[in-house]
Structures are given as C-alpha cells and as structure tokens.
C-alpha cells in the first residue's frame, strides 16, 4: 500500500503500516548519525533533555553534503543504519519511535521497535540528489561543530521511504 | 630530457577530478543500471534501478553530488620517471587539490584526523594516495572517492594454497552475502588475489577503478569474473537490498604473484556509485 503521512506520526499512523508499504513523508525529519547519537546518548545518561522531542518524530540517519549558494541543502541520502544499532534501543526507551536509514537492523532494535510501537523506514541508499529535492527547508538544531553530523531539522515534502520494520516486528530484510 | 610539470597544474587537475567524479555518474555504470532493469521481475526492483538513474540525472542537472557520501578521496598516481615536478611537493599539491575540490565543489567533508579522537578536518583531507613509478614522461592521476557504506563491508582473508580457487570464490560470495543490503547494491566488487596482505587490499581497490565491461586481460580470470558475477546475482540481495536479480553490476579481479605458503584475498565492495575520474598531464 502507499501512504501519505505527516510527522509527528501518531500511534494509529504507525499501527497501520506494514513491512513493504511505501510512504511519502511530509513535515519535520531530524538528522542524526554516529557522532550525534553518541552525544545524545551521553545527554540522556546525564539526565539532560535531548535536543529535539522524540515522541512521534522521525530521526533520519543522514549527513548532507553542503548546500551550494542558492540551494536549501546538498545531496542527502540515508547512511547505513546498523551503525546506530548500539544506540537505538536506549533512545527508544526514552520515547524515540521512528527512524529512516538503509540496511538491516539487529535483533535488539527489531524487538525495541515492536515494544515501542515504532517503525523503521528504509530510503534508497545513494539516491541522494533525488531526495534533496524533497527538502523545503533546513534548520540547525544541535551540535553545529559536527558539520555534516550535526542535528538538523529538515522540512520535507513527499519524502519517499519504504517500511523496513513495522510495529509488529516484521522485517523486509528477513522474509 | 625531463618533462616539467608544475604543482599548480596538479592541484588544479585534482580539484576538477574530485568535483567531476562526485557529480557525474560514469556512463559505464549508467549503461549497466539501464541493462539491469529488464532482467528484474519485480516492480520494486525495477523501480529502484530507475530511481538510481533518475538520481544520476538530477545530480548532473543540478551539479550536486550523486551521493551525499562523497567519500574519502583515494588518489592513484602513475608517475613517469622522466617527469620533473617543479614548484613544490607532489603530495602537498595533491592534498591541496583535494581540499579545494571538496570545498569549492560543496562536497561533504567526511575525514576525521584521528580514528579514535574523530575531529573532522573540515576539507576532506588527507586523501589516501597510492604512488606507482613507471617509465615515460606522463603523470596520470585517478581520483576514486570511496564511500564508507560499502567500504565498511569489505574484507580480507589470508587463505592457504590448499583453499585454491574454490576458497577464493567462497570468500567473495560470503563477503557479499554478509554485506547484504548495507553497501547500497547493485555493487561493483573489486577482488585482489595474491601478493601480500597489503598488496591484495590495494589490488582490490585498484580493481574498482576499471571501467565496467572491461574484463581481466587473462581469459582464465575474465571467465572467473563472469562466474562470480553470476554467483553473486543468484544471492537475491537485489537493488537496494530489497530483493532481485541484480546484486552486482560487475566483478573485477586483479592478481599478483604471491608466496609459496599463501593465497591472500581481498574483497573491496563498491556501491552503485563507484566513482573514478582520471587525467593525464
């Protein structure tokens, strides 16, 4: 099935999705990859508030190329999600439920998604120029000193993803 | 008679190669992606391949990188021994070209200075440079930006002579199977067989700079490339790892003499954006 959804996603939005569905996402996506995950986890462990709200929001594992003058953003495709597996369950215990990346997740993440009523979306790796066209605006949220690895809020329109792991724990990579 | 090449020309060439390599997808890969579409049965697999071609068109039209991971810059240098480099250091000229290319081309800075401390250097330097001195008076530079989604799934194994060709095949297939959807298939698979540990790795990397469709010069290894390609495409990983017949676009093997006790094998995995651009000065 194909869905048009706007973030933040509701419980009902997430429950309706099945592994393999295509979704066009609009609204805010928050970029975070390796270095940002390490910092966010340290903040949570120190009892601090994360730099953006988790519930229903969507984290995009991505680090864009720089925007040339006159452009909103450079190219921005997904990075390999597996590298965030060591962090994802802890973030999900604190309310994170929706992620976008590419590639397989481990058993612990799949189980955390099922428990949290979450969803893991897959974007096509390497289709980064195409995806840049879906980004209407960018705002720096945290860790600007990390460059490409900073947390940015992207306002996207019809950003194309596929449901990789649904809230029932069904995994597109484990048919 | 030495031929003089000024470092400023080298810097300029490297700058342009970095930008072109990251923005213009090679016609060899485009052709290969196009030819793969009718081989796929499922709509989703066809759709992914079409999207990758559309992505390459958009990158070219808008002059933005094909992939946001514009790689660690790998530079192969073939230096003629009759070339005299004037005006400064060859290595510094190449590094400056990489810095200018990544900065002026709005390419992503993905290099961290220390693998544990991990401070970004800001201009994607230093590049990884491989020098080869050859007869003649020409300087050929090949810039091959390497994304790490695929680099991370690469592997090396020191096989023994008893493992033989079957052992090499098993290792290549197992490495691609284990990589699964992570390295952005369809892949270009570089295989280095022989030499020492580091030589095998370098051969595998160099194999990724060969244009798709050009077979190994030795018919035995050219056949082996086709045999492995067929085996990899039977794995069913498919475009974007979502299933299908096109797991790899090509297998390129490079070989070298080795020790009586050894059979080193390196597998360097390239994604569908396996980039390389060359210039000869």
Short mmCIF file of C-alpha atoms in Angstrom, two decimals, chain A residues 33 63-69 71 75-80 83 102-104 124-130 132-133 148 162 172-173, chain B residues 44 48 51-52 54-55 58-59 61-62 64-68 70 106-109 120 149 152 181-184 240-242 272-273:
data_model
loop_
_atom_site.label_atom_id
_atom_site.label_comp_id
_atom_site.label_asym_id
_atom_site.label_seq_id
_atom_site.Cartn_x
_atom_site.Cartn_y
_atom_site.Cartn_z
CA UNK A 33 24.12 9.85 12.69
CA UNK A 63 24.61 13.70 6.88
CA UNK A 64 24.06 16.03 3.92
CA UNK A 65 26.67 17.42 1.58
CA UNK A 66 26.98 21.22 1.97
CA UNK A 67 24.44 23.47 0.26
CA UNK A 68 25.84 25.48 -2.64
CA UNK A 69 24.75 29.15 -2.68
CA UNK A 71 20.29 25.86 -2.54
CA UNK A 75 22.60 15.80 -1.50
CA UNK A 76 21.06 13.84 1.34
CA UNK A 77 20.55 10.09 1.17
CA UNK A 78 20.48 7.65 4.09
CA UNK A 79 23.55 6.24 5.79
CA UNK A 80 23.90 2.62 6.99
CA UNK A 83 25.99 1.63 12.95
CA UNK A 102 19.33 1.99 4.90
CA UNK A 103 20.21 -1.63 5.54
CA UNK A 104 19.43 -4.21 8.17
CA UNK A 124 17.09 4.12 -1.22
CA UNK A 125 20.80 4.36 -0.48
CA UNK A 126 22.66 6.57 -2.91
CA UNK A 127 19.57 8.31 -4.32
CA UNK A 128 20.78 11.41 -2.53
CA UNK A 129 20.34 14.04 -5.24
CA UNK A 130 16.76 12.87 -5.81
CA UNK A 132 17.43 16.62 -1.83
CA UNK A 133 14.50 17.77 -4.00
CA UNK A 148 27.71 17.03 8.29
CA UNK A 162 9.60 2.01 2.39
CA UNK A 172 11.75 -6.56 4.97
CA UNK A 173 15.29 -7.95 5.09
CA UNK B 44 10.03 -2.69 -6.80
CA UNK B 48 14.82 1.19 -7.53
CA UNK B 51 15.30 5.88 -9.33
CA UNK B 52 19.09 5.44 -9.32
CA UNK B 54 16.91 9.45 -12.25
CA UNK B 55 19.13 10.37 -9.30
CA UNK B 58 19.31 15.14 -11.17
CA UNK B 59 22.87 15.23 -9.82
CA UNK B 61 21.43 18.78 -13.96
CA UNK B 62 21.78 20.45 -10.59
CA UNK B 64 25.26 18.31 -6.89
CA UNK B 65 26.83 15.06 -5.64
CA UNK B 66 25.31 11.77 -6.81
CA UNK B 67 25.56 10.57 -3.19
CA UNK B 68 25.91 12.69 -0.05
CA UNK B 70 31.42 11.95 -1.31
CA UNK B 106 30.41 21.73 -1.98
CA UNK B 107 31.34 18.09 -1.42
CA UNK B 108 30.98 16.60 2.05
CA UNK B 109 33.91 16.74 4.44
CA UNK B 120 36.62 16.40 11.35
CA UNK B 149 28.75 2.36 3.47
CA UNK B 152 32.82 -0.95 5.77
CA UNK B 181 21.64 -4.59 1.90
CA UNK B 182 24.15 -2.32 3.70
CA UNK B 183 26.61 -1.31 0.94
CA UNK B 184 23.97 0.07 -1.49
CA UNK B 240 18.83 -1.51 -2.54
CA UNK B 241 18.91 -4.93 -0.86
CA UNK B 242 15.15 -5.27 -1.30
CA UNK B 272 26.29 1.62 -7.37
CA UNK B 273 28.09 4.98 -7.17
#
